[in-house]
CSV table of C-alpha atoms in Angstrom, one decimal:
chain,number,residue,atom,x,y,z
A,1,UNK,CA,-25.5,-10.0,-21.5
A,2,UNK,CA,-21.5,-10.8,-21.2
A,3,UNK,CA,-22.3,-10.4,-17.5
A,4,UNK,CA,-25.2,-12.7,-17.3
A,5,UNK,CA,-22.4,-15.5,-18.5
A,6,UNK,CA,-19.5,-14.1,-16.4
A,7,UNK,CA,-21.8,-14.8,-13.4
A,8,UNK,CA,-22.6,-18.4,-13.4
A,9,UNK,CA,-20.5,-20.7,-12.3
A,10,UNK,CA,-21.1,-22.9,-15.2
A,11,UNK,CA,-18.6,-25.8,-15.0
A,12,UNK,CA,-20.6,-28.7,-14.0
A,13,UNK,CA,-22.7,-28.3,-16.5
A,14,UNK,CA,-21.7,-30.7,-19.7
A,15,UNK,CA,-20.8,-29.2,-23.1
A,16,UNK,CA,-20.4,-25.8,-22.3
A,17,UNK,CA,-17.1,-23.0,-22.2
A,18,UNK,CA,-16.4,-21.9,-18.1
A,19,UNK,CA,-17.1,-19.1,-17.7
A,20,UNK,CA,-14.6,-17.1,-17.0
A,21,UNK,CA,-14.7,-16.6,-12.9
A,22,UNK,CA,-14.8,-12.8,-12.0
A,23,UNK,CA,-15.2,-11.5,-9.0
A,24,UNK,CA,-18.8,-11.4,-7.6
A,25,UNK,CA,-21.0,-8.0,-8.3
A,26,UNK,CA,-22.1,-7.2,-4.7
A,27,UNK,CA,-26.0,-7.5,-6.2
A,28,UNK,CA,-25.2,-11.2,-7.8
A,29,UNK,CA,-24.2,-11.9,-4.4
A,30,UNK,CA,-27.4,-11.7,-3.2
A,31,UNK,CA,-29.1,-13.2,-5.3
A,32,UNK,CA,-27.0,-16.3,-5.2
A,33,UNK,CA,-29.3,-17.7,-2.4
A,34,UNK,CA,-32.9,-17.6,-4.9
A,35,UNK,CA,-32.9,-20.1,-7.8
A,36,UNK,CA,-32.6,-18.2,-11.7
A,37,UNK,CA,-36.2,-18.6,-12.5
A,38,UNK,CA,-38.4,-18.0,-15.6
A,39,UNK,CA,-41.3,-18.8,-14.1
A,40,UNK,CA,-42.1,-15.7,-12.5
A,41,UNK,CA,-42.5,-12.4,-14.2
A,42,UNK,CA,-41.3,-10.3,-14.0
A,43,UNK,CA,-38.3,-12.2,-12.5
A,44,UNK,CA,-37.4,-9.7,-10.4
A,45,UNK,CA,-34.4,-12.5,-8.2
A,46,UNK,CA,-33.0,-13.5,-11.5
A,47,UNK,CA,-34.0,-13.7,-14.9
A,48,UNK,CA,-32.1,-15.6,-16.8
A,49,UNK,CA,-31.8,-19.3,-17.0
A,50,UNK,CA,-28.6,-20.8,-19.8
A,51,UNK,CA,-29.7,-22.5,-22.8
A,52,UNK,CA,-27.8,-25.4,-21.7
A,53,UNK,CA,-30.3,-26.3,-18.4
A,54,UNK,CA,-32.7,-28.7,-17.8
A,55,UNK,CA,-35.6,-27.2,-16.0
A,56,UNK,CA,-33.2,-24.5,-14.1
A,57,UNK,CA,-34.7,-24.4,-10.9
A,58,UNK,CA,-31.4,-24.8,-8.5
A,59,UNK,CA,-29.2,-23.0,-10.7
A,60,UNK,CA,-28.0,-19.8,-9.2
A,61,UNK,CA,-28.1,-16.6,-12.2
A,62,UNK,CA,-26.8,-12.9,-11.8
A,63,UNK,CA,-29.9,-10.0,-11.8
A,64,UNK,CA,-30.2,-9.7,-15.6
A,65,UNK,CA,-33.7,-8.0,-15.0
A,66,UNK,CA,-33.0,-4.5,-15.7
A,67,UNK,CA,-36.7,-3.0,-15.6
A,68,UNK,CA,-39.4,-1.9,-18.1
A,69,UNK,CA,-37.2,-0.2,-20.0
A,70,UNK,CA,-34.3,-1.7,-21.3
A,71,UNK,CA,-34.4,-3.4,-24.1
A,72,UNK,CA,-31.3,-6.4,-22.4
A,73,UNK,CA,-34.5,-7.8,-19.5
A,74,UNK,CA,-36.3,-9.2,-22.6
A,75,UNK,CA,-33.7,-10.4,-24.4
A,76,UNK,CA,-34.3,-14.1,-22.4
A,77,UNK,CA,-37.9,-15.0,-23.7
A,78,UNK,CA,-36.6,-14.7,-28.0
A,79,UNK,CA,-33.7,-17.2,-26.4
A,80,UNK,CA,-34.8,-19.8,-29.2
A,81,UNK,CA,-33.2,-20.8,-32.2
A,82,UNK,CA,-35.5,-21.9,-35.1
A,83,UNK,CA,-35.8,-25.5,-34.9
A,84,UNK,CA,-37.4,-24.9,-31.5
A,85,UNK,CA,-39.6,-22.2,-32.9
A,86,UNK,CA,-41.1,-24.8,-35.8
A,87,UNK,CA,-40.4,-27.7,-33.3
A,88,UNK,CA,-43.3,-25.6,-30.6
A,89,UNK,CA,-45.2,-24.4,-33.6
A,90,UNK,CA,-46.0,-28.4,-35.2
A,91,UNK,CA,-46.8,-29.0,-31.8
A,92,UNK,CA,-49.3,-26.8,-30.9
A,93,UNK,CA,-51.2,-28.3,-34.6
A,94,UNK,CA,-51.1,-31.9,-32.7
A,95,UNK,CA,-53.1,-31.5,-29.8
A,96,UNK,CA,-51.2,-33.1,-27.5
A,97,UNK,CA,-50.4,-32.2,-24.1
A,98,UNK,CA,-46.6,-32.2,-25.3
A,99,UNK,CA,-46.0,-28.9,-25.4
A,100,UNK,CA,-46.1,-27.9,-21.6
A,101,UNK,CA,-42.7,-30.1,-21.4
A,102,UNK,CA,-41.4,-27.9,-24.4
A,103,UNK,CA,-42.0,-24.7,-22.9
A,104,UNK,CA,-41.4,-25.3,-19.2
A,105,UNK,CA,-37.5,-24.2,-19.2
A,106,UNK,CA,-37.9,-21.1,-21.3
A,107,UNK,CA,-41.3,-20.2,-22.7
A,108,UNK,CA,-40.5,-17.6,-25.2
A,109,UNK,CA,-42.2,-14.8,-26.6
A,110,UNK,CA,-41.0,-14.3,-30.0
A,111,UNK,CA,-44.0,-17.6,-31.8
A,112,UNK,CA,-46.7,-15.5,-29.8
A,113,UNK,CA,-45.7,-11.8,-31.6
A,114,UNK,CA,-45.3,-12.9,-35.0
A,115,UNK,CA,-47.1,-15.6,-34.8
A,116,UNK,CA,-50.4,-13.3,-33.8
A,117,UNK,CA,-48.4,-10.4,-37.1
A,118,UNK,CA,-48.6,-13.7,-39.8
A,119,UNK,CA,-52.7,-14.3,-38.4
A,120,UNK,CA,-53.2,-10.4,-38.6
A,121,UNK,CA,-51.8,-10.0,-42.2
A,122,UNK,CA,-53.5,-13.6,-43.4
A,123,UNK,CA,-56.9,-12.9,-42.0
A,124,UNK,CA,-57.0,-8.6,-43.8
A,125,UNK,CA,-54.6,-10.4,-46.9
A,126,UNK,CA,-57.4,-13.5,-46.8
A,127,UNK,CA,-60.8,-11.1,-46.2
A,128,UNK,CA,-60.5,-9.1,-48.9
A,129,UNK,CA,-59.9,-11.9,-51.1
A,130,UNK,CA,-63.0,-14.3,-50.1
A,131,UNK,CA,-64.3,-11.1,-50.2
A,132,UNK,CA,-63.3,-10.8,-54.3
A,133,UNK,CA,-64.0,-14.0,-54.6
A,134,UNK,CA,-67.8,-14.3,-54.2
A,135,UNK,CA,-68.1,-10.7,-55.5
A,136,UNK,CA,-67.1,-12.7,-59.4
A,137,UNK,CA,-69.2,-15.6,-58.2
A,138,UNK,CA,-72.0,-14.3,-57.4
A,139,UNK,CA,-71.9,-11.9,-60.6
A,140,UNK,CA,-72.7,-8.4,-58.6
A,141,UNK,CA,-72.9,-5.3,-60.1
A,142,UNK,CA,-70.1,-3.3,-58.0
A,143,UNK,CA,-66.7,-2.9,-58.4
A,144,UNK,CA,-64.9,-5.2,-55.4
A,145,UNK,CA,-63.0,-2.7,-53.2
A,146,UNK,CA,-59.9,-3.8,-51.3
A,147,UNK,CA,-61.3,-3.3,-47.8
A,148,UNK,CA,-58.6,-1.3,-45.3
A,149,UNK,CA,-60.4,-2.0,-42.2
A,150,UNK,CA,-60.0,-5.4,-42.3
A,151,UNK,CA,-56.8,-4.4,-41.0
A,152,UNK,CA,-57.7,-2.7,-38.7
A,153,UNK,CA,-60.3,-5.2,-36.9
A,154,UNK,CA,-58.1,-7.3,-37.5
A,155,UNK,CA,-55.1,-6.3,-35.4
A,156,UNK,CA,-57.6,-4.9,-33.1
A,157,UNK,CA,-58.8,-9.0,-31.9
A,158,UNK,CA,-55.9,-10.8,-33.0
A,159,UNK,CA,-53.3,-9.1,-31.1
A,160,UNK,CA,-55.9,-8.2,-28.0
A,161,UNK,CA,-57.2,-11.2,-27.7
A,162,UNK,CA,-53.4,-12.2,-27.8
A,163,UNK,CA,-52.5,-10.5,-25.2
A,164,UNK,CA,-55.4,-9.8,-22.7
A,165,UNK,CA,-57.1,-13.1,-23.1
A,166,UNK,CA,-54.0,-14.6,-21.0
A,167,UNK,CA,-53.6,-11.6,-18.7
A,168,UNK,CA,-57.1,-12.3,-18.1
A,169,UNK,CA,-56.4,-15.6,-16.8
A,170,UNK,CA,-53.4,-15.0,-15.2
A,171,UNK,CA,-55.0,-12.5,-12.7
A,172,UNK,CA,-57.5,-14.7,-11.8
A,173,UNK,CA,-55.4,-17.6,-11.1
A,174,UNK,CA,-53.1,-16.3,-9.1
A,175,UNK,CA,-57.1,-14.3,-7.3
A,176,UNK,CA,-57.8,-18.7,-7.3
A,177,UNK,CA,-54.0,-18.8,-4.8
A,178,UNK,CA,-52.7,-20.6,-8.1
A,179,UNK,CA,-49.0,-20.6,-9.0
A,180,UNK,CA,-48.9,-19.1,-12.3
A,181,UNK,CA,-46.4,-17.9,-14.9
A,182,UNK,CA,-47.8,-14.8,-17.7
A,183,UNK,CA,-45.0,-15.6,-19.5
A,184,UNK,CA,-45.6,-19.1,-21.0
A,185,UNK,CA,-50.0,-18.5,-20.6
A,186,UNK,CA,-48.7,-15.6,-23.5
A,187,UNK,CA,-46.7,-18.4,-25.1
A,188,UNK,CA,-48.9,-20.4,-25.2
A,189,UNK,CA,-51.5,-18.4,-26.6
A,190,UNK,CA,-50.1,-17.2,-28.5
A,191,UNK,CA,-48.9,-21.0,-30.2
A,192,UNK,CA,-52.4,-21.8,-30.2
A,193,UNK,CA,-53.0,-18.8,-32.6
A,194,UNK,CA,-51.1,-20.8,-35.3
A,195,UNK,CA,-54.1,-22.9,-36.0
A,196,UNK,CA,-56.1,-20.4,-37.6
A,197,UNK,CA,-53.8,-19.4,-39.8
A,198,UNK,CA,-53.9,-22.9,-43.1
A,199,UNK,CA,-57.2,-22.6,-41.6
A,200,UNK,CA,-57.7,-19.0,-42.7
A,201,UNK,CA,-55.6,-20.6,-46.7
A,202,UNK,CA,-58.8,-23.0,-46.4
A,203,UNK,CA,-61.1,-20.5,-46.0
A,204,UNK,CA,-60.4,-18.8,-49.0
A,205,UNK,CA,-62.5,-21.2,-51.0
A,206,UNK,CA,-66.0,-19.3,-51.8
A,207,UNK,CA,-68.4,-21.9,-51.0
A,208,UNK,CA,-70.6,-21.4,-47.4
A,209,UNK,CA,-70.7,-24.7,-45.9
A,210,UNK,CA,-67.1,-25.7,-46.9
A,211,UNK,CA,-65.9,-22.5,-44.8
A,212,UNK,CA,-68.0,-23.2,-41.9
A,213,UNK,CA,-66.5,-26.8,-41.6
A,214,UNK,CA,-63.2,-25.7,-41.6
A,215,UNK,CA,-63.7,-22.6,-39.3
A,216,UNK,CA,-65.6,-25.9,-36.5
A,217,UNK,CA,-62.7,-28.4,-37.4
A,218,UNK,CA,-59.8,-25.0,-35.7
A,219,UNK,CA,-62.4,-23.7,-33.7
A,220,UNK,CA,-62.3,-27.5,-32.1
A,221,UNK,CA,-58.6,-28.4,-32.4
A,222,UNK,CA,-57.7,-24.6,-31.4
A,223,UNK,CA,-59.5,-24.9,-27.9
A,224,UNK,CA,-58.6,-28.7,-27.4
A,225,UNK,CA,-54.9,-26.6,-27.5
A,226,UNK,CA,-55.9,-24.8,-24.7
A,227,UNK,CA,-58.1,-26.5,-23.0
A,228,UNK,CA,-55.0,-29.9,-22.5
A,229,UNK,CA,-52.4,-27.0,-21.5
A,230,UNK,CA,-54.5,-24.9,-19.3
A,231,UNK,CA,-55.1,-28.3,-17.6
A,232,UNK,CA,-51.0,-29.3,-17.3
A,233,UNK,CA,-51.3,-25.6,-15.8
A,234,UNK,CA,-53.4,-25.9,-13.1
A,235,UNK,CA,-53.6,-29.5,-12.2
A,236,UNK,CA,-56.7,-28.4,-10.0
A,237,UNK,CA,-59.6,-29.5,-10.5
A,238,UNK,CA,-61.8,-26.0,-9.1
A,239,UNK,CA,-60.3,-24.6,-11.8
A,240,UNK,CA,-62.5,-26.0,-14.3
A,241,UNK,CA,-65.4,-23.3,-14.9
A,242,UNK,CA,-62.3,-20.5,-16.1
A,243,UNK,CA,-60.6,-23.7,-18.1
A,244,UNK,CA,-63.5,-24.2,-19.9
A,245,UNK,CA,-64.1,-20.5,-20.8
A,246,UNK,CA,-60.9,-20.0,-22.2
A,247,UNK,CA,-61.9,-23.3,-24.5
A,248,UNK,CA,-66.0,-21.3,-24.9
A,249,UNK,CA,-63.5,-18.1,-25.8
A,250,UNK,CA,-61.6,-19.9,-28.7
A,251,UNK,CA,-64.1,-21.1,-29.7
A,252,UNK,CA,-65.5,-17.5,-30.1
A,253,UNK,CA,-63.0,-16.2,-31.8
A,254,UNK,CA,-62.6,-19.3,-34.5
A,255,UNK,CA,-66.4,-17.8,-35.2
A,256,UNK,CA,-66.2,-14.2,-34.8
A,257,UNK,CA,-62.7,-14.9,-38.0
A,258,UNK,CA,-65.7,-16.3,-40.0
A,259,UNK,CA,-68.3,-14.6,-39.8
A,260,UNK,CA,-66.0,-11.1,-39.8
A,261,UNK,CA,-63.8,-11.8,-42.3
A,262,UNK,CA,-65.0,-15.0,-44.9
A,263,UNK,CA,-69.1,-14.2,-44.3
B,1,UNK,CA,-2.9,3.8,-40.0
B,2,UNK,CA,-2.6,0.2,-37.9
B,3,UNK,CA,-3.8,-0.1,-34.1
B,4,UNK,CA,-2.1,-3.6,-33.4
B,5,UNK,CA,-0.9,-4.0,-30.5
B,6,UNK,CA,-2.7,-1.4,-28.5
B,7,UNK,CA,-6.2,-1.8,-27.0
B,8,UNK,CA,-8.8,-2.9,-29.0
B,9,UNK,CA,-11.1,0.2,-30.1
B,10,UNK,CA,-14.6,0.0,-29.9
B,11,UNK,CA,-16.2,-0.6,-33.1
B,12,UNK,CA,-17.8,3.0,-33.7
B,13,UNK,CA,-15.4,4.4,-32.4
B,14,UNK,CA,-12.8,3.0,-35.6
B,15,UNK,CA,-15.0,5.5,-37.7
B,16,UNK,CA,-14.2,8.6,-35.9
B,17,UNK,CA,-10.5,8.3,-35.7
B,18,UNK,CA,-11.4,8.1,-39.1
B,19,UNK,CA,-13.0,10.9,-39.7
B,20,UNK,CA,-10.1,13.1,-37.5
B,21,UNK,CA,-7.3,11.4,-39.3
B,22,UNK,CA,-9.4,13.0,-42.3
B,23,UNK,CA,-10.0,16.5,-41.5
B,24,UNK,CA,-6.0,16.0,-40.2
B,25,UNK,CA,-4.5,15.1,-43.2
B,26,UNK,CA,-7.0,17.6,-45.0
B,27,UNK,CA,-5.4,20.3,-43.1
B,28,UNK,CA,-1.9,19.2,-43.1
B,29,UNK,CA,-2.5,19.4,-46.8
B,30,UNK,CA,-4.4,23.0,-47.3
B,31,UNK,CA,-6.7,21.0,-49.7
B,32,UNK,CA,-10.0,22.8,-50.1
B,33,UNK,CA,-12.2,19.1,-50.2
B,34,UNK,CA,-12.0,15.8,-48.2
B,35,UNK,CA,-12.9,12.8,-49.4
B,36,UNK,CA,-12.8,9.7,-47.7
B,37,UNK,CA,-9.5,7.8,-48.2
B,38,UNK,CA,-9.7,4.7,-49.5
B,39,UNK,CA,-7.4,3.4,-47.3
B,40,UNK,CA,-7.9,-0.1,-46.3
B,41,UNK,CA,-8.6,-0.3,-42.4
B,42,UNK,CA,-9.3,-3.0,-41.0
B,43,UNK,CA,-12.6,-4.0,-41.0
B,44,UNK,CA,-15.3,-5.9,-37.9
B,45,UNK,CA,-17.8,-8.1,-40.1
B,46,UNK,CA,-19.8,-9.4,-37.9
B,47,UNK,CA,-21.0,-5.6,-36.5
B,48,UNK,CA,-21.9,-3.5,-38.9
B,49,UNK,CA,-21.6,-0.2,-37.2
B,50,UNK,CA,-17.4,-0.8,-37.8
B,51,UNK,CA,-16.7,0.6,-41.4
B,52,UNK,CA,-14.7,2.8,-42.7
B,53,UNK,CA,-16.2,5.2,-45.0
B,54,UNK,CA,-17.5,3.7,-48.3
B,55,UNK,CA,-15.2,4.5,-50.6
B,56,UNK,CA,-16.5,6.8,-53.6
B,57,UNK,CA,-19.0,6.7,-51.9
B,58,UNK,CA,-20.3,10.6,-50.8
B,59,UNK,CA,-18.6,13.2,-51.1
B,60,UNK,CA,-18.2,15.7,-48.8
B,61,UNK,CA,-18.6,18.0,-50.8
B,62,UNK,CA,-18.4,21.4,-49.3
B,63,UNK,CA,-16.8,20.1,-46.0
B,64,UNK,CA,-13.7,22.5,-46.3
B,65,UNK,CA,-11.0,22.9,-43.3
B,66,UNK,CA,-8.4,24.6,-43.1
B,67,UNK,CA,-5.7,24.1,-40.4
B,68,UNK,CA,-8.2,22.2,-38.0
B,69,UNK,CA,-10.4,24.5,-38.2
B,70,UNK,CA,-13.8,23.8,-37.6
B,71,UNK,CA,-15.8,23.0,-40.7
B,72,UNK,CA,-17.5,26.0,-42.5
B,73,UNK,CA,-21.2,26.8,-40.8
B,74,UNK,CA,-23.6,24.9,-42.3
B,75,UNK,CA,-26.2,27.3,-40.7
B,76,UNK,CA,-25.1,29.8,-43.1
B,77,UNK,CA,-24.6,27.7,-46.6
B,78,UNK,CA,-26.8,28.3,-48.8
B,79,UNK,CA,-30.2,26.1,-48.7
B,80,UNK,CA,-29.4,25.0,-52.4
B,81,UNK,CA,-26.1,23.1,-50.7
B,82,UNK,CA,-27.4,21.2,-47.7
B,83,UNK,CA,-30.5,19.8,-50.3
B,84,UNK,CA,-27.9,18.2,-52.8
B,85,UNK,CA,-25.4,17.3,-50.4
B,86,UNK,CA,-28.8,15.2,-48.5
B,87,UNK,CA,-29.8,13.8,-52.4
B,88,UNK,CA,-26.3,13.0,-53.0
B,89,UNK,CA,-26.4,11.0,-49.4
B,90,UNK,CA,-29.3,9.1,-50.1
B,91,UNK,CA,-28.3,8.6,-53.9
B,92,UNK,CA,-25.0,6.8,-52.6
B,93,UNK,CA,-26.6,5.3,-49.8
B,94,UNK,CA,-29.3,3.7,-52.0
B,95,UNK,CA,-26.7,2.6,-54.8
B,96,UNK,CA,-24.4,0.8,-51.9
B,97,UNK,CA,-27.8,-1.0,-50.3
B,98,UNK,CA,-30.2,-1.6,-53.0
B,99,UNK,CA,-28.2,-2.5,-56.7
B,100,UNK,CA,-25.3,-4.7,-57.3
B,101,UNK,CA,-22.2,-3.7,-55.9
B,102,UNK,CA,-18.9,-4.6,-54.3
B,103,UNK,CA,-19.2,-4.4,-51.0
B,104,UNK,CA,-22.5,-5.6,-50.5
B,105,UNK,CA,-21.0,-8.5,-48.5
B,106,UNK,CA,-19.9,-5.5,-46.1
B,107,UNK,CA,-22.5,-4.8,-43.9
B,108,UNK,CA,-21.0,-2.6,-41.8
B,109,UNK,CA,-18.8,-1.1,-45.1
B,110,UNK,CA,-22.4,0.1,-46.5
B,111,UNK,CA,-25.4,2.1,-44.6
B,112,UNK,CA,-21.9,3.8,-42.6
B,113,UNK,CA,-23.9,6.6,-43.6
B,114,UNK,CA,-26.7,6.4,-42.6
B,115,UNK,CA,-29.3,9.1,-43.0
B,116,UNK,CA,-33.5,9.1,-42.1
B,117,UNK,CA,-34.3,10.9,-45.3
B,118,UNK,CA,-34.7,8.5,-47.4
B,119,UNK,CA,-36.3,6.2,-45.9
B,120,UNK,CA,-39.2,8.0,-44.8
B,121,UNK,CA,-40.0,10.3,-48.7
B,122,UNK,CA,-40.3,6.4,-49.3
B,123,UNK,CA,-42.1,5.4,-47.1
B,124,UNK,CA,-44.1,8.3,-47.3
B,125,UNK,CA,-43.8,8.1,-51.6
B,126,UNK,CA,-45.4,4.5,-51.0
B,127,UNK,CA,-48.6,5.6,-48.9
B,128,UNK,CA,-49.1,8.6,-50.8
B,129,UNK,CA,-49.6,5.9,-53.8
B,130,UNK,CA,-51.7,3.6,-52.2
B,131,UNK,CA,-54.0,6.0,-51.5
B,132,UNK,CA,-53.6,8.0,-54.4
B,133,UNK,CA,-54.3,4.6,-56.6
B,134,UNK,CA,-57.9,3.7,-53.8
B,135,UNK,CA,-61.0,4.1,-55.2
B,136,UNK,CA,-62.4,4.5,-51.3
B,137,UNK,CA,-60.8,5.0,-47.5
B,138,UNK,CA,-58.2,7.1,-49.4
B,139,UNK,CA,-56.8,8.8,-45.8
B,140,UNK,CA,-57.2,5.2,-44.0
B,141,UNK,CA,-55.4,3.5,-46.9
B,142,UNK,CA,-52.7,6.0,-46.6
B,143,UNK,CA,-52.2,5.9,-42.9
B,144,UNK,CA,-52.6,1.9,-42.1
B,145,UNK,CA,-49.5,1.9,-45.2
B,146,UNK,CA,-47.6,4.3,-43.2
B,147,UNK,CA,-48.2,2.9,-39.8
B,148,UNK,CA,-47.4,-0.7,-40.8
B,149,UNK,CA,-43.7,0.7,-42.5
B,150,UNK,CA,-43.2,2.9,-40.1
B,151,UNK,CA,-43.2,0.3,-36.7
B,152,UNK,CA,-43.1,-2.4,-38.8
B,153,UNK,CA,-39.5,-1.8,-39.5
B,154,UNK,CA,-38.8,-0.5,-35.4
B,155,UNK,CA,-40.5,-3.6,-33.9
B,156,UNK,CA,-38.3,-5.4,-36.7
B,157,UNK,CA,-35.6,-3.7,-35.6
B,158,UNK,CA,-36.7,-4.2,-31.5
B,159,UNK,CA,-36.6,-8.0,-33.2
B,160,UNK,CA,-33.1,-8.4,-34.1
B,161,UNK,CA,-32.3,-7.0,-31.4
B,162,UNK,CA,-33.9,-9.2,-28.9
B,163,UNK,CA,-32.7,-12.5,-30.1
B,164,UNK,CA,-29.6,-11.1,-29.9
B,165,UNK,CA,-28.1,-9.9,-33.2
B,166,UNK,CA,-25.9,-6.9,-32.9
B,167,UNK,CA,-27.1,-4.4,-35.3
B,168,UNK,CA,-27.5,-0.5,-34.8
B,169,UNK,CA,-31.4,0.7,-34.0
B,170,UNK,CA,-30.6,3.7,-37.1
B,171,UNK,CA,-28.9,1.8,-38.9
B,172,UNK,CA,-31.5,-0.5,-39.2
B,173,UNK,CA,-34.0,1.4,-39.4
B,174,UNK,CA,-32.7,3.4,-41.9
B,175,UNK,CA,-31.4,0.1,-44.5
B,176,UNK,CA,-34.9,-1.2,-44.1
B,177,UNK,CA,-36.0,2.3,-45.2
B,178,UNK,CA,-33.9,1.9,-48.4
B,179,UNK,CA,-34.8,-1.5,-48.7
B,180,UNK,CA,-38.2,-0.7,-49.4
B,181,UNK,CA,-37.0,1.3,-52.8
B,182,UNK,CA,-38.0,-1.3,-55.6
B,183,UNK,CA,-41.6,-1.7,-53.5
B,184,UNK,CA,-42.5,2.0,-53.9
B,185,UNK,CA,-41.0,1.7,-57.8
B,186,UNK,CA,-43.6,-1.2,-58.2
B,187,UNK,CA,-47.0,1.1,-56.3
B,188,UNK,CA,-46.5,4.0,-59.4
B,189,UNK,CA,-45.7,1.3,-62.1
B,190,UNK,CA,-49.1,-0.3,-60.6
B,191,UNK,CA,-50.4,3.0,-59.7
B,192,UNK,CA,-50.6,4.0,-63.3
B,193,UNK,CA,-51.3,0.4,-64.6
B,194,UNK,CA,-54.7,-1.1,-64.1
B,195,UNK,CA,-54.0,-4.9,-65.4
B,196,UNK,CA,-54.1,-7.2,-62.5
B,197,UNK,CA,-51.6,-9.7,-64.1
B,198,UNK,CA,-49.4,-7.2,-64.6
B,199,UNK,CA,-49.6,-6.2,-62.0
B,200,UNK,CA,-49.2,-9.8,-60.1
B,201,UNK,CA,-45.9,-9.3,-61.7
B,202,UNK,CA,-44.8,-6.2,-61.4
B,203,UNK,CA,-44.5,-6.8,-57.6
B,204,UNK,CA,-43.4,-10.2,-57.2
B,205,UNK,CA,-40.2,-8.4,-59.3
B,206,UNK,CA,-39.6,-5.9,-57.1
B,207,UNK,CA,-40.5,-7.8,-54.2
B,208,UNK,CA,-38.5,-10.5,-54.9
B,209,UNK,CA,-36.1,-7.6,-55.1
B,210,UNK,CA,-36.7,-5.6,-52.2
B,211,UNK,CA,-36.4,-9.2,-49.6
B,212,UNK,CA,-32.8,-9.2,-51.8
B,213,UNK,CA,-31.5,-6.1,-50.7
B,214,UNK,CA,-32.3,-6.7,-46.8
B,215,UNK,CA,-30.9,-10.2,-46.5
B,216,UNK,CA,-27.4,-9.6,-46.4
B,217,UNK,CA,-27.8,-7.0,-43.8
B,218,UNK,CA,-30.4,-8.7,-41.2
B,219,UNK,CA,-27.9,-11.9,-41.6
B,220,UNK,CA,-25.1,-11.0,-40.9
B,221,UNK,CA,-26.7,-9.6,-37.9
B,222,UNK,CA,-28.0,-12.4,-36.1
B,223,UNK,CA,-26.2,-16.0,-34.7
B,224,UNK,CA,-26.8,-18.0,-38.2
B,225,UNK,CA,-29.7,-20.6,-36.5
B,226,UNK,CA,-31.9,-17.7,-35.9
B,227,UNK,CA,-30.8,-16.4,-39.3
B,228,UNK,CA,-35.1,-17.8,-40.5
B,229,UNK,CA,-36.4,-15.8,-37.8
B,230,UNK,CA,-35.3,-12.3,-37.7
B,231,UNK,CA,-35.5,-12.4,-41.8
B,232,UNK,CA,-39.3,-13.2,-41.4
B,233,UNK,CA,-40.7,-11.0,-40.7
B,234,UNK,CA,-38.7,-8.3,-42.1
B,235,UNK,CA,-40.0,-10.8,-45.1
B,236,UNK,CA,-44.0,-10.5,-44.5
B,237,UNK,CA,-43.3,-7.1,-43.8
B,238,UNK,CA,-42.3,-7.0,-47.5
B,239,UNK,CA,-44.9,-9.2,-48.8
B,240,UNK,CA,-47.9,-7.6,-46.5
B,241,UNK,CA,-46.7,-3.8,-48.9
B,242,UNK,CA,-47.1,-5.6,-51.5
B,243,UNK,CA,-50.6,-7.2,-51.5
B,244,UNK,CA,-51.3,-4.0,-50.9
B,245,UNK,CA,-50.1,-3.2,-53.6
B,246,UNK,CA,-51.5,-5.6,-55.8
B,247,UNK,CA,-55.1,-5.4,-54.1
B,248,UNK,CA,-56.3,-1.4,-54.2
B,249,UNK,CA,-57.3,-0.9,-57.0
């Protein structure tokens, strides 16, 4: 990552350490006229924005994209600190449109990956625990067994949803000619799943009515979050069907969670 | 043995130079057994790979040199010697990583001599124990446990690297595998013991032990502002394994 730092003329940025001005690399020279842009994935022209800079549209950056197999080309998407991640998580719980502003300059992939992983664990563990409580409450004759297939189903559904739905949305938006950023979509959908984590804690309670209330609340809040952020992203009214279907899909996920894991 | 005033070495070549020096010293002294010297060489704390060999840790039993000749062929040695060497290394790594010892604060020194046999044994052991404890779908239980632990270790290492941390990939895999040892002990106890309360207590204790073992290495590897981001997935993996141990009966 060092060449990313040394090629940036950062002395005009407040608070940053002036970089050592090394001789220009030929590849960096070719790309200097193009703005650094995390809005394009893969960032063929420039993949790095220093954390201090705002939106970064006019920054010059060295080309740090080294192909799909090199780890360092994904590092800009994990360039977050603990307080940044916590801040984004909190703003995902309250379905206000702060979130888009927060991820404007630097969408991250840390949140989606680990929120999905946590949700998989929560669904598998608490789903089984919920089954155990129901069986104890109704005094059924059989022994309760830990159902390992919950882990498989949870992993497939959650990771599949978090990867495929934003990708499909991205392709559809590209088809309609709108500018879409795949990383932003992944980031946004990943954070929208966070609401299901506390919801699954409440879904353990072995009361059918309570479970339905919880999942309807969580599903609505999460869908509303997706809806708001998609509207901000697309800013066009002819994508209304797409946004509505995304909303419905999120709600369908919530229903599936309730029906499969906490029936 | 000071390298001041010369070009700063790549961290991994520091240890190589130590090894070469040991061989030279052993050759000139015509000694038949080489013990890693415990002279204090400068250690870079932020890069775990740059370290002297663990003093008193893994004696290189059986490696003898004669006046800078090559070490004896490990292909022709008795099988018991090979196994014993690997077992000794596993035990010494275990002592460094999991048990309290004065070198824990220095991550580079601790797993200088990493290996993957130990982690492999522990992961398979946890999988087998869980599979034995399960009453239904035994093979699926083993598959899930093995996949979670193996893929989890790889993904956790990638996570630290992506967050800008400094670790060596295989050293971190080795470390995460060794820190599984307390949970392996806990799994064994829970297999033999049926009471849920006791299982919860045992798993909680061993889980805390595992997390305590892994903490200094992971937190030393990343930027302090991202420490929680690197540590949380480690705890998540161990907690999920702990949950499996309690729940499978």
